[in-house]
Amino acid sequence: MWVFLQPLTPHLWLTTGAFFVLTGVIVWLIERPENKEFHGSWSKQIGVIFWFGFSTLVYAHSKYCSYMPILSRFVVTVWVFAVLILTTSYTATLTSMMTVQQIRFNFNKNQEASMTGLGTSEEYAKFLLNKTVTFVVDELPYLKVLLGENPAKFFMVKAQCTTNGFGFMFQKGDELVPKVSREISKLRTKGRLNEIAKRWLEIPLPYTADDTSNPITLDRFRGVFMITGVSSAFALGVLLIHWLRDRWECRVNSLSWFYPVNWFNIFLSQGLVHLRILRTIHPSPLDDPISENAVQMVQSNIRSILNTSAHVLVHESIA
């Protein structure tokens, strides 16, 4: 029933879900100031975060990355690349598991009808090559001898137990039991058992295959998650720099009149204007057309008054 959960280990499932949510949060932080799709109540915004993150399994949401397209699309592109690798590996592992289960089912169904008695490794190889039998069941040392005599022709299902080989039977309570067990444990710890097997059987392990597909662990995808995490951290750093810059500009503009440097600049500019050095920066009233017309009217009135006064003086002198 829960076979679809088997291709990934629980740690990998949890890590993948956390990165889905993390991607949604980062894109929400980037897009929220200007993108109306990320506005609304807190419940709606939380829903958008989860929906955006998990829906990257289907499409990349390029139309929503409008405010900072480079930064948003960078985060989404890296995560979609990681999702592609995860989904491909998940599909391959699940397919392998289902195939192995089908093979087991067919074997159990036709087990009694396909049994044939064989005695030597030569018979094993002959019947396997002409497809009289599909597989051979025997003790592990004999199977290793068969693989050593016919390299790259057959493969062996990997055994799950760690004490491969022949077993030894003793009477109950025999003093040799703990001694033999202790010596075998020492040989296995020191690697002597592997050396003996390689020396006498000369069969490398790559000719064996496992009967089950192991689930994908977190260690195999540590590099993918590392790349995704570094890209997300980079996006958060760029976003933080933009935010600090905007806050700094607002603070400087609001407190500009309280800085002594600004008062000194204002005093210096007024002094230069008084000395007619910064006339281009602070133009005179004559540079304004309206002010220039007013000045011309005043000057014309003064001329008319002066002309009238001069005319009166001349008239009085003649009289």
PDB file of C-alpha atoms in Angstrom:
ATOM      1  CA  MET A   1       0.000   0.000   0.000  1.00  0.00           C
ATOM      2  CA  TRP A   2       2.802   2.407   0.881  1.00  0.00           C
ATOM      3  CA  VAL A   3       5.217   1.134  -1.726  1.00  0.00           C
ATOM      4  CA  PHE A   4       5.563   4.631  -3.227  1.00  0.00           C
ATOM      5  CA  LEU A   5       7.383   5.736  -0.057  1.00  0.00           C
ATOM      6  CA  GLN A   6      10.029   3.005  -0.227  1.00  0.00           C
ATOM      7  CA  PRO A   7      12.350   4.515  -2.896  1.00  0.00           C
ATOM      8  CA  LEU A   8      13.435   7.282  -0.486  1.00  0.00           C
ATOM      9  CA  THR A   9      14.541   7.041   3.115  1.00  0.00           C
ATOM     10  CA  PRO A  10      12.623   9.004   5.791  1.00  0.00           C
ATOM     11  CA  HIS A  11      15.503  11.468   6.196  1.00  0.00           C
ATOM     12  CA  LEU A  12      15.493  12.183   2.462  1.00  0.00           C
ATOM     13  CA  TRP A  13      11.705  12.661   2.450  1.00  0.00           C
ATOM     14  CA  LEU A  14      11.926  15.175   5.312  1.00  0.00           C
ATOM     15  CA  THR A  15      14.853  17.039   3.767  1.00  0.00           C
ATOM     16  CA  THR A  16      13.126  17.281   0.393  1.00  0.00           C
ATOM     17  CA  GLY A  17       9.935  18.620   1.988  1.00  0.00           C
ATOM     18  CA  ALA A  18      11.924  21.183   3.976  1.00  0.00           C
ATOM     19  CA  PHE A  19      13.624  22.452   0.817  1.00  0.00           C
ATOM     20  CA  PHE A  20      10.250  22.710  -0.941  1.00  0.00           C
ATOM     21  CA  VAL A  21       9.025  25.005   1.844  1.00  0.00           C
ATOM     22  CA  LEU A  22      12.335  26.904   1.943  1.00  0.00           C
ATOM     23  CA  THR A  23      12.138  27.666  -1.776  1.00  0.00           C
ATOM     24  CA  GLY A  24       8.587  28.952  -1.371  1.00  0.00           C
ATOM     25  CA  VAL A  25       9.611  31.203   1.533  1.00  0.00           C
ATOM     26  CA  ILE A  26      12.573  32.696  -0.345  1.00  0.00           C
ATOM     27  CA  VAL A  27      10.509  33.443  -3.448  1.00  0.00           C
ATOM     28  CA  TRP A  28       7.797  34.929  -1.212  1.00  0.00           C
ATOM     29  CA  LEU A  29      10.343  37.254   0.429  1.00  0.00           C
ATOM     30  CA  ILE A  30      11.613  38.391  -2.965  1.00  0.00           C
ATOM     31  CA  GLU A  31       8.273  38.853  -4.705  1.00  0.00           C
ATOM     32  CA  ARG A  32       6.033  40.081  -1.881  1.00  0.00           C
ATOM     33  CA  PRO A  33       6.887  43.836  -1.989  1.00  0.00           C
ATOM     34  CA  GLU A  34       5.705  44.328  -5.580  1.00  0.00           C
ATOM     35  CA  ASN A  35       3.931  41.165  -6.751  1.00  0.00           C
ATOM     36  CA  LYS A  36       0.181  41.227  -6.027  1.00  0.00           C
ATOM     37  CA  GLU A  37      -0.008  37.432  -6.237  1.00  0.00           C
ATOM     38  CA  PHE A  38       1.826  37.243  -2.891  1.00  0.00           C
ATOM     39  CA  HIS A  39      -0.402  39.792  -1.085  1.00  0.00           C
ATOM     40  CA  GLY A  40      -3.433  39.170   1.106  1.00  0.00           C
ATOM     41  CA  SER A  41      -4.108  37.736   4.537  1.00  0.00           C
ATOM     42  CA  TRP A  42      -1.515  35.708   6.396  1.00  0.00           C
ATOM     43  CA  SER A  43      -3.402  32.476   5.794  1.00  0.00           C
ATOM     44  CA  LYS A  44      -3.467  33.189   2.061  1.00  0.00           C
ATOM     45  CA  GLN A  45       0.253  34.034   2.004  1.00  0.00           C
ATOM     46  CA  ILE A  46       1.141  30.832   3.885  1.00  0.00           C
ATOM     47  CA  GLY A  47      -0.944  28.871   1.406  1.00  0.00           C
ATOM     48  CA  VAL A  48       0.847  30.581  -1.484  1.00  0.00           C
ATOM     49  CA  ILE A  49       4.229  29.652   0.031  1.00  0.00           C
ATOM     50  CA  PHE A  50       3.346  25.950   0.262  1.00  0.00           C
ATOM     51  CA  TRP A  51       1.579  25.928  -3.098  1.00  0.00           C
ATOM     52  CA  PHE A  52       4.472  27.671  -4.877  1.00  0.00           C
ATOM     53  CA  GLY A  53       7.107  25.385  -3.358  1.00  0.00           C
ATOM     54  CA  PHE A  54       5.450  22.020  -3.969  1.00  0.00           C
ATOM     55  CA  SER A  55       4.001  22.929  -7.363  1.00  0.00           C
ATOM     56  CA  THR A  56       7.531  23.280  -8.776  1.00  0.00           C
ATOM     57  CA  LEU A  57       7.205  19.540  -9.383  1.00  0.00           C
ATOM     58  CA  VAL A  58       4.909  20.442 -12.287  1.00  0.00           C
ATOM     59  CA  TYR A  59       6.005  23.839 -13.633  1.00  0.00           C
ATOM     60  CA  ALA A  60       8.492  26.622 -12.825  1.00  0.00           C
ATOM     61  CA  HIS A  61       6.155  29.646 -12.253  1.00  0.00           C
ATOM     62  CA  SER A  62       8.125  31.971 -14.517  1.00  0.00           C
ATOM     63  CA  LYS A  63       5.178  34.368 -14.859  1.00  0.00           C
ATOM     64  CA  TYR A  64       5.161  35.105 -11.118  1.00  0.00           C
ATOM     65  CA  CYS A  65       8.806  36.210 -11.019  1.00  0.00           C
ATOM     66  CA  SER A  66       8.177  39.830 -11.987  1.00  0.00           C
ATOM     67  CA  TYR A  67       9.647  42.117  -9.345  1.00  0.00           C
ATOM     68  CA  MET A  68      13.244  40.815  -9.367  1.00  0.00           C
ATOM     69  CA  PRO A  69      13.209  38.375 -12.295  1.00  0.00           C
ATOM     70  CA  ILE A  70      16.895  37.515 -12.187  1.00  0.00           C
ATOM     71  CA  LEU A  71      16.969  36.692  -8.474  1.00  0.00           C
ATOM     72  CA  SER A  72      13.638  34.857  -8.363  1.00  0.00           C
ATOM     73  CA  ARG A  73      14.283  32.842 -11.497  1.00  0.00           C
ATOM     74  CA  PHE A  74      17.774  31.991 -10.294  1.00  0.00           C
ATOM     75  CA  VAL A  75      16.374  30.395  -7.126  1.00  0.00           C
ATOM     76  CA  VAL A  76      13.577  28.607  -8.988  1.00  0.00           C
ATOM     77  CA  THR A  77      15.903  27.339 -11.743  1.00  0.00           C
ATOM     78  CA  VAL A  78      18.377  25.787  -9.296  1.00  0.00           C
ATOM     79  CA  TRP A  79      15.587  24.144  -7.328  1.00  0.00           C
ATOM     80  CA  VAL A  80      13.848  22.810 -10.467  1.00  0.00           C
ATOM     81  CA  PHE A  81      17.185  21.257 -11.478  1.00  0.00           C
ATOM     82  CA  ALA A  82      17.390  19.519  -8.084  1.00  0.00           C
ATOM     83  CA  VAL A  83      13.750  18.399  -8.352  1.00  0.00           C
ATOM     84  CA  LEU A  84      14.464  16.922 -11.790  1.00  0.00           C
ATOM     85  CA  ILE A  85      17.295  14.805 -10.373  1.00  0.00           C
ATOM     86  CA  LEU A  86      15.172  13.694  -7.414  1.00  0.00           C
ATOM     87  CA  THR A  87      12.153  12.734  -9.502  1.00  0.00           C
ATOM     88  CA  THR A  88      14.268  10.850 -12.047  1.00  0.00           C
ATOM     89  CA  SER A  89      16.034   8.844  -9.345  1.00  0.00           C
ATOM     90  CA  TYR A  90      12.750   8.214  -7.542  1.00  0.00           C
ATOM     91  CA  THR A  91      11.095   6.903 -10.708  1.00  0.00           C
ATOM     92  CA  ALA A  92      14.039   4.629 -11.546  1.00  0.00           C
ATOM     93  CA  THR A  93      14.208   3.175  -8.027  1.00  0.00           C
ATOM     94  CA  LEU A  94      10.456   2.604  -7.815  1.00  0.00           C
ATOM     95  CA  THR A  95      10.475   0.892 -11.215  1.00  0.00           C
ATOM     96  CA  SER A  96      13.339  -1.360 -10.121  1.00  0.00           C
ATOM     97  CA  MET A  97      11.518  -2.312  -6.925  1.00  0.00           C
ATOM     98  CA  MET A  98       8.332  -3.155  -8.777  1.00  0.00           C
ATOM     99  CA  THR A  99      10.282  -5.219 -11.319  1.00  0.00           C
ATOM    100  CA  VAL A 100      12.017  -7.244  -8.603  1.00  0.00           C
ATOM    101  CA  GLN A 101       8.692  -7.896  -6.903  1.00  0.00           C
ATOM    102  CA  GLN A 102       7.227  -9.120 -10.205  1.00  0.00           C
ATOM    103  CA  ILE A 103      10.181 -11.474 -10.710  1.00  0.00           C
ATOM    104  CA  ARG A 104       9.710 -12.880  -7.217  1.00  0.00           C
ATOM    105  CA  PHE A 105       6.016 -13.382  -7.897  1.00  0.00           C
ATOM    106  CA  ASN A 106       6.718 -15.305 -11.103  1.00  0.00           C
ATOM    107  CA  PHE A 107       9.346 -17.414  -9.348  1.00  0.00           C
ATOM    108  CA  ASN A 108       7.023 -18.379  -6.506  1.00  0.00           C
ATOM    109  CA  LYS A 109       4.233 -19.147  -8.975  1.00  0.00           C
ATOM    110  CA  ASN A 110       6.272 -21.534 -11.152  1.00  0.00           C
ATOM    111  CA  GLN A 111       8.708 -22.777  -8.547  1.00  0.00           C
ATOM    112  CA  GLU A 112       7.663 -26.455  -8.483  1.00  0.00           C
ATOM    113  CA  ALA A 113       7.464 -26.863 -12.266  1.00  0.00           C
ATOM    114  CA  SER A 114      10.994 -25.601 -12.997  1.00  0.00           C
ATOM    115  CA  MET A 115      13.142 -27.504 -10.487  1.00  0.00           C
ATOM    116  CA  THR A 116      15.968 -29.662 -11.900  1.00  0.00           C
ATOM    117  CA  GLY A 117      18.645 -31.558  -9.991  1.00  0.00           C
ATOM    118  CA  LEU A 118      22.261 -30.684 -10.868  1.00  0.00           C
ATOM    119  CA  GLY A 119      25.462 -31.930  -9.289  1.00  0.00           C
ATOM    120  CA  THR A 120      28.598 -30.110 -10.517  1.00  0.00           C
ATOM    121  CA  SER A 121      29.648 -26.605 -11.498  1.00  0.00           C
ATOM    122  CA  GLU A 122      30.095 -27.793 -15.100  1.00  0.00           C
ATOM    123  CA  GLU A 123      26.444 -28.829 -15.199  1.00  0.00           C
ATOM    124  CA  TYR A 124      25.472 -25.478 -13.680  1.00  0.00           C
ATOM    125  CA  ALA A 125      27.262 -23.592 -16.437  1.00  0.00           C
ATOM    126  CA  LYS A 126      25.976 -25.866 -19.224  1.00  0.00           C
ATOM    127  CA  PHE A 127      22.321 -25.712 -18.213  1.00  0.00           C
ATOM    128  CA  LEU A 128      22.445 -21.984 -17.555  1.00  0.00           C
ATOM    129  CA  LEU A 129      24.037 -21.221 -20.931  1.00  0.00           C
ATOM    130  CA  ASN A 130      21.554 -23.295 -22.950  1.00  0.00           C
ATOM    131  CA  LYS A 131      18.710 -21.824 -20.859  1.00  0.00           C
ATOM    132  CA  THR A 132      17.506 -25.164 -19.580  1.00  0.00           C
ATOM    133  CA  VAL A 133      17.375 -23.579 -16.123  1.00  0.00           C
ATOM    134  CA  THR A 134      17.040 -19.903 -15.285  1.00  0.00           C
ATOM    135  CA  PHE A 135      18.867 -19.924 -11.960  1.00  0.00           C
ATOM    136  CA  VAL A 136      20.769 -22.171  -9.570  1.00  0.00           C
ATOM    137  CA  VAL A 137      20.321 -22.442  -5.810  1.00  0.00           C
ATOM    138  CA  ASP A 138      23.302 -23.805  -3.886  1.00  0.00           C
ATOM    139  CA  GLU A 139      25.700 -23.054  -1.053  1.00  0.00           C
ATOM    140  CA  LEU A 140      27.580 -19.807  -1.393  1.00  0.00           C
ATOM    141  CA  PRO A 141      31.115 -21.279  -1.769  1.00  0.00           C
ATOM    142  CA  TYR A 142      29.980 -23.461  -4.689  1.00  0.00           C
ATOM    143  CA  LEU A 143      28.329 -20.492  -6.375  1.00  0.00           C
ATOM    144  CA  LYS A 144      31.513 -18.453  -6.003  1.00  0.00           C
ATOM    145  CA  VAL A 145      33.479 -21.273  -7.617  1.00  0.00           C
ATOM    146  CA  LEU A 146      31.008 -21.236 -10.522  1.00  0.00           C
ATOM    147  CA  LEU A 147      31.438 -17.472 -10.936  1.00  0.00           C
ATOM    148  CA  GLY A 148      35.214 -17.806 -10.738  1.00  0.00           C
ATOM    149  CA  GLU A 149      35.258 -20.389 -13.541  1.00  0.00           C
ATOM    150  CA  ASN A 150      32.878 -18.364 -15.725  1.00  0.00           C
ATOM    151  CA  PRO A 151      33.591 -14.683 -15.136  1.00  0.00           C
ATOM    152  CA  ALA A 152      31.204 -12.099 -16.624  1.00  0.00           C
ATOM    153  CA  LYS A 153      28.772 -14.832 -17.795  1.00  0.00           C
ATOM    154  CA  PHE A 154      26.545 -15.108 -14.738  1.00  0.00           C
ATOM    155  CA  PHE A 155      25.637 -12.969 -11.769  1.00  0.00           C
ATOM    156  CA  MET A 156      24.744 -13.910  -8.226  1.00  0.00           C
ATOM    157  CA  VAL A 157      22.110 -12.445  -5.997  1.00  0.00           C
ATOM    158  CA  LYS A 158      23.860 -10.836  -3.071  1.00  0.00           C
ATOM    159  CA  ALA A 159      23.315 -12.595   0.236  1.00  0.00           C
ATOM    160  CA  GLN A 160      22.068 -10.483   3.136  1.00  0.00           C
ATOM    161  CA  CYS A 161      23.810 -12.394   5.940  1.00  0.00           C
ATOM    162  CA  THR A 162      27.329 -11.448   7.030  1.00  0.00           C
ATOM    163  CA  THR A 163      28.551 -14.976   7.872  1.00  0.00           C
ATOM    164  CA  ASN A 164      28.685 -16.402   4.358  1.00  0.00           C
ATOM    165  CA  GLY A 165      30.077 -19.908   3.849  1.00  0.00           C
ATOM    166  CA  PHE A 166      29.723 -23.319   5.455  1.00  0.00           C
ATOM    167  CA  GLY A 167      28.299 -23.778   8.914  1.00  0.00           C
ATOM    168  CA  PHE A 168      29.818 -25.871  11.703  1.00  0.00           C
ATOM    169  CA  MET A 169      27.771 -27.971  14.087  1.00  0.00           C
ATOM    170  CA  PHE A 170      28.860 -28.884  17.605  1.00  0.00           C
ATOM    171  CA  GLN A 171      27.239 -30.688  20.468  1.00  0.00           C
ATOM    172  CA  LYS A 172      25.338 -28.512  22.882  1.00  0.00           C
ATOM    173  CA  GLY A 173      27.680 -27.162  25.543  1.00  0.00           C
ATOM    174  CA  ASP A 174      30.862 -28.064  23.662  1.00  0.00           C
ATOM    175  CA  GLU A 175      33.926 -26.056  24.704  1.00  0.00           C
ATOM    176  CA  LEU A 176      34.940 -25.490  21.065  1.00  0.00           C
ATOM    177  CA  VAL A 177      31.874 -23.343  20.288  1.00  0.00           C
ATOM    178  CA  PRO A 178      33.050 -20.086  21.944  1.00  0.00           C
ATOM    179  CA  LYS A 179      36.633 -20.633  20.795  1.00  0.00           C
ATOM    180  CA  VAL A 180      35.690 -21.174  17.134  1.00  0.00           C
ATOM    181  CA  SER A 181      33.247 -18.261  17.196  1.00  0.00           C
ATOM    182  CA  ARG A 182      35.901 -16.016  18.729  1.00  0.00           C
ATOM    183  CA  GLU A 183      38.537 -16.974  16.168  1.00  0.00           C
ATOM    184  CA  ILE A 184      36.134 -16.511  13.237  1.00  0.00           C
ATOM    185  CA  SER A 185      35.219 -13.076  14.592  1.00  0.00           C
ATOM    186  CA  LYS A 186      38.911 -12.152  14.781  1.00  0.00           C
ATOM    187  CA  LEU A 187      39.496 -13.302  11.192  1.00  0.00           C
ATOM    188  CA  ARG A 188      36.522 -11.271   9.965  1.00  0.00           C
ATOM    189  CA  THR A 189      37.627  -8.164  11.887  1.00  0.00           C
ATOM    190  CA  LYS A 190      41.172  -8.313  10.529  1.00  0.00           C
ATOM    191  CA  GLY A 191      39.975  -8.958   6.975  1.00  0.00           C
ATOM    192  CA  ARG A 192      41.565 -12.394   6.753  1.00  0.00           C
ATOM    193  CA  LEU A 193      38.343 -14.044   5.564  1.00  0.00           C
ATOM    194  CA  ASN A 194      38.172 -11.753   2.527  1.00  0.00           C
ATOM    195  CA  GLU A 195      41.828 -12.416   1.754  1.00  0.00           C
ATOM    196  CA  ILE A 196      41.280 -16.194   1.891  1.00  0.00           C
ATOM    197  CA  ALA A 197      38.202 -15.931  -0.353  1.00  0.00           C
ATOM    198  CA  LYS A 198      40.070 -13.834  -2.924  1.00  0.00           C
ATOM    199  CA  ARG A 199      43.067 -16.164  -2.889  1.00  0.00           C
ATOM    200  CA  TRP A 200      41.146 -19.402  -3.398  1.00  0.00           C
ATOM    201  CA  LEU A 201      38.033 -18.335  -5.266  1.00  0.00           C
ATOM    202  CA  GLU A 202      39.377 -15.307  -7.181  1.00  0.00           C
ATOM    203  CA  ILE A 203      35.908 -13.875  -7.753  1.00  0.00           C
ATOM    204  CA  PRO A 204      35.464 -10.104  -7.470  1.00  0.00           C
ATOM    205  CA  LEU A 205      32.324  -8.678  -5.902  1.00  0.00           C
ATOM    206  CA  PRO A 206      31.185  -6.685  -9.009  1.00  0.00           C
ATOM    207  CA  TYR A 207      29.847  -9.979 -10.451  1.00  0.00           C
ATOM    208  CA  THR A 208      27.171 -10.076  -7.758  1.00  0.00           C
ATOM    209  CA  ALA A 209      23.870  -8.244  -7.808  1.00  0.00           C
ATOM    210  CA  ASP A 210      21.418  -7.475  -5.056  1.00  0.00           C
ATOM    211  CA  ASP A 211      17.948  -8.952  -5.117  1.00  0.00           C
ATOM    212  CA  THR A 212      16.381  -5.720  -3.914  1.00  0.00           C
ATOM    213  CA  SER A 213      16.790  -2.097  -4.870  1.00  0.00           C
ATOM    214  CA  ASN A 214      17.992  -0.193  -1.856  1.00  0.00           C
ATOM    215  CA  PRO A 215      16.186   3.081  -1.115  1.00  0.00           C
ATOM    216  CA  ILE A 216      17.940   6.308  -1.969  1.00  0.00           C
ATOM    217  CA  THR A 217      19.670   7.822   1.042  1.00  0.00           C
ATOM    218  CA  LEU A 218      20.330  11.438   1.914  1.00  0.00           C
ATOM    219  CA  ASP A 219      24.094  11.009   1.496  1.00  0.00           C
ATOM    220  CA  ARG A 220      23.728  10.391  -2.239  1.00  0.00           C
ATOM    221  CA  PHE A 221      22.013  13.751  -2.753  1.00  0.00           C
ATOM    222  CA  ARG A 222      24.051  15.785  -0.310  1.00  0.00           C
ATOM    223  CA  GLY A 223      25.755  17.650  -3.161  1.00  0.00           C
ATOM    224  CA  VAL A 224      22.421  18.543  -4.785  1.00  0.00           C
ATOM    225  CA  PHE A 225      21.041  19.936  -1.544  1.00  0.00           C
ATOM    226  CA  MET A 226      24.306  21.758  -0.906  1.00  0.00           C
ATOM    227  CA  ILE A 227      24.082  23.547  -4.266  1.00  0.00           C
ATOM    228  CA  THR A 228      20.448  24.445  -3.599  1.00  0.00           C
ATOM    229  CA  GLY A 229      21.261  25.720  -0.116  1.00  0.00           C
ATOM    230  CA  VAL A 230      24.154  27.861  -1.327  1.00  0.00           C
ATOM    231  CA  SER A 231      22.007  29.413  -4.069  1.00  0.00           C
ATOM    232  CA  SER A 232      19.227  30.142  -1.573  1.00  0.00           C
ATOM    233  CA  ALA A 233      21.697  31.723   0.849  1.00  0.00           C
ATOM    234  CA  PHE A 234      23.093  33.854  -1.973  1.00  0.00           C
ATOM    235  CA  ALA A 235      19.587  35.045  -2.885  1.00  0.00           C
ATOM    236  CA  LEU A 236      18.863  35.912   0.745  1.00  0.00           C
ATOM    237  CA  GLY A 237      22.152  37.835   0.949  1.00  0.00           C
ATOM    238  CA  VAL A 238      21.351  39.890  -2.141  1.00  0.00           C
ATOM    239  CA  LEU A 239      17.836  40.561  -0.826  1.00  0.00           C
ATOM    240  CA  LEU A 240      19.251  41.659   2.540  1.00  0.00           C
ATOM    241  CA  ILE A 241      21.707  44.033   0.851  1.00  0.00           C
ATOM    242  CA  HIS A 242      18.868  45.634  -1.139  1.00  0.00           C
ATOM    243  CA  TRP A 243      16.782  46.016   2.008  1.00  0.00           C
ATOM    244  CA  LEU A 244      19.628  47.578   4.023  1.00  0.00           C
ATOM    245  CA  ARG A 245      20.410  49.977   1.195  1.00  0.00           C
ATOM    246  CA  ASP A 246      16.795  51.162   0.993  1.00  0.00           C
ATOM    247  CA  ARG A 247      16.606  51.568   4.759  1.00  0.00           C
ATOM    248  CA  TRP A 248      19.853  53.513   4.791  1.00  0.00           C
ATOM    249  CA  GLU A 249      18.676  55.893   2.067  1.00  0.00           C
ATOM    250  CA  CYS A 250      15.401  56.547   3.889  1.00  0.00           C
ATOM    251  CA  ARG A 251      17.228  57.187   7.151  1.00  0.00           C
ATOM    252  CA  VAL A 252      19.714  59.550   5.529  1.00  0.00           C
ATOM    253  CA  ASN A 253      16.931  61.512   3.846  1.00  0.00           C
ATOM    254  CA  SER A 254      14.901  61.806   7.048  1.00  0.00           C
ATOM    255  CA  LEU A 255      17.853  62.894   9.204  1.00  0.00           C
ATOM    256  CA  SER A 256      19.695  65.027   6.672  1.00  0.00           C
ATOM    257  CA  TRP A 257      18.956  68.340   8.501  1.00  0.00           C
ATOM    258  CA  PHE A 258      20.408  67.050  11.751  1.00  0.00           C
ATOM    259  CA  TYR A 259      23.914  66.375  10.465  1.00  0.00           C
ATOM    260  CA  PRO A 260      26.531  69.141  11.049  1.00  0.00           C
ATOM    261  CA  VAL A 261      28.079  68.357   7.673  1.00  0.00           C
ATOM    262  CA  ASN A 262      24.875  69.333   5.896  1.00  0.00           C
ATOM    263  CA  TRP A 263      24.659  72.606   7.862  1.00  0.00           C
ATOM    264  CA  PHE A 264      28.256  73.368   6.858  1.00  0.00           C
ATOM    265  CA  ASN A 265      27.453  72.642   3.189  1.00  0.00           C
ATOM    266  CA  ILE A 266      24.434  74.964   3.319  1.00  0.00           C
ATOM    267  CA  PHE A 267      26.479  77.772   4.944  1.00  0.00           C
ATOM    268  CA  LEU A 268      29.283  77.332   2.417  1.00  0.00           C
ATOM    269  CA  SER A 269      26.897  77.400  -0.550  1.00  0.00           C
ATOM    270  CA  GLN A 270      25.238  80.591   0.730  1.00  0.00           C
ATOM    271  CA  GLY A 271      28.643  82.251   1.121  1.00  0.00           C
ATOM    272  CA  LEU A 272      29.638  81.298  -2.414  1.00  0.00           C
ATOM    273  CA  VAL A 273      26.366  82.654  -3.740  1.00  0.00           C
ATOM    274  CA  HIS A 274      26.994  85.910  -1.912  1.00  0.00           C
ATOM    275  CA  LEU A 275      30.394  86.086  -3.572  1.00  0.00           C
ATOM    276  CA  ARG A 276      28.721  85.402  -6.970  1.00  0.00           C
ATOM    277  CA  ILE A 277      30.676  82.171  -7.467  1.00  0.00           C
ATOM    278  CA  LEU A 278      27.693  79.806  -7.474  1.00  0.00           C
ATOM    279  CA  ARG A 279      25.366  81.945  -9.551  1.00  0.00           C
ATOM    280  CA  THR A 280      24.809  79.043 -11.952  1.00  0.00           C
ATOM    281  CA  ILE A 281      23.757  76.814  -9.066  1.00  0.00           C
ATOM    282  CA  HIS A 282      21.599  79.482  -7.390  1.00  0.00           C
ATOM    283  CA  PRO A 283      20.583  81.806 -10.249  1.00  0.00           C
ATOM    284  CA  SER A 284      19.764  85.460  -9.773  1.00  0.00           C
ATOM    285  CA  PRO A 285      16.187  86.741 -10.095  1.00  0.00           C
ATOM    286  CA  LEU A 286      16.981  88.046 -13.596  1.00  0.00           C
ATOM    287  CA  ASP A 287      17.377  84.462 -14.804  1.00  0.00           C
ATOM    288  CA  ASP A 288      13.691  83.863 -14.131  1.00  0.00           C
ATOM    289  CA  PRO A 289      11.441  85.220 -16.941  1.00  0.00           C
ATOM    290  CA  ILE A 290       8.726  86.345 -14.507  1.00  0.00           C
ATOM    291  CA  SER A 291      11.214  88.092 -12.245  1.00  0.00           C
ATOM    292  CA  GLU A 292      12.911  89.628 -15.263  1.00  0.00           C
ATOM    293  CA  ASN A 293       9.608  91.155 -16.473  1.00  0.00           C
ATOM    294  CA  ALA A 294       8.930  92.580 -13.033  1.00  0.00           C
ATOM    295  CA  VAL A 295      12.380  94.158 -12.891  1.00  0.00           C
ATOM    296  CA  GLN A 296      11.941  95.663 -16.350  1.00  0.00           C
ATOM    297  CA  MET A 297       8.611  97.196 -15.311  1.00  0.00           C
ATOM    298  CA  VAL A 298      10.210  98.749 -12.239  1.00  0.00           C
ATOM    299  CA  GLN A 299      13.085 100.093 -14.308  1.00  0.00           C
ATOM    300  CA  SER A 300      10.681 101.609 -16.879  1.00  0.00           C
ATOM    301  CA  ASN A 301       8.684 103.269 -14.084  1.00  0.00           C
ATOM    302  CA  ILE A 302      11.865 104.723 -12.641  1.00  0.00           C
ATOM    303  CA  ARG A 303      12.866 106.075 -16.059  1.00  0.00           C
ATOM    304  CA  SER A 304       9.448 107.683 -16.540  1.00  0.00           C
ATOM    305  CA  ILE A 305       9.636 109.294 -13.107  1.00  0.00           C
ATOM    306  CA  LEU A 306      13.128 110.596 -13.816  1.00  0.00           C
ATOM    307  CA  ASN A 307      12.058 111.952 -17.206  1.00  0.00           C
ATOM    308  CA  THR A 308       9.053 113.687 -15.643  1.00  0.00           C
ATOM    309  CA  SER A 309      11.232 115.227 -12.953  1.00  0.00           C
ATOM    310  CA  ALA A 310      13.761 116.411 -15.519  1.00  0.00           C
ATOM    311  CA  HIS A 311      10.982 117.913 -17.637  1.00  0.00           C
ATOM    312  CA  VAL A 312       9.597 119.811 -14.640  1.00  0.00           C
ATOM    313  CA  LEU A 313      13.019 121.184 -13.755  1.00  0.00           C
ATOM    314  CA  VAL A 314      13.607 122.384 -17.295  1.00  0.00           C
ATOM    315  CA  HIS A 315      10.187 124.069 -17.390  1.00  0.00           C
ATOM    316  CA  GLU A 316      10.835 125.895 -14.116  1.00  0.00           C
ATOM    317  CA  SER A 317      14.248 127.085 -15.279  1.00  0.00           C
ATOM    318  CA  ILE A 318      12.751 128.513 -18.485  1.00  0.00           C
ATOM    319  CA  ALA A 319      10.070 130.278 -16.544  1.00  0.00           C
TER     320      ALA A 319
END
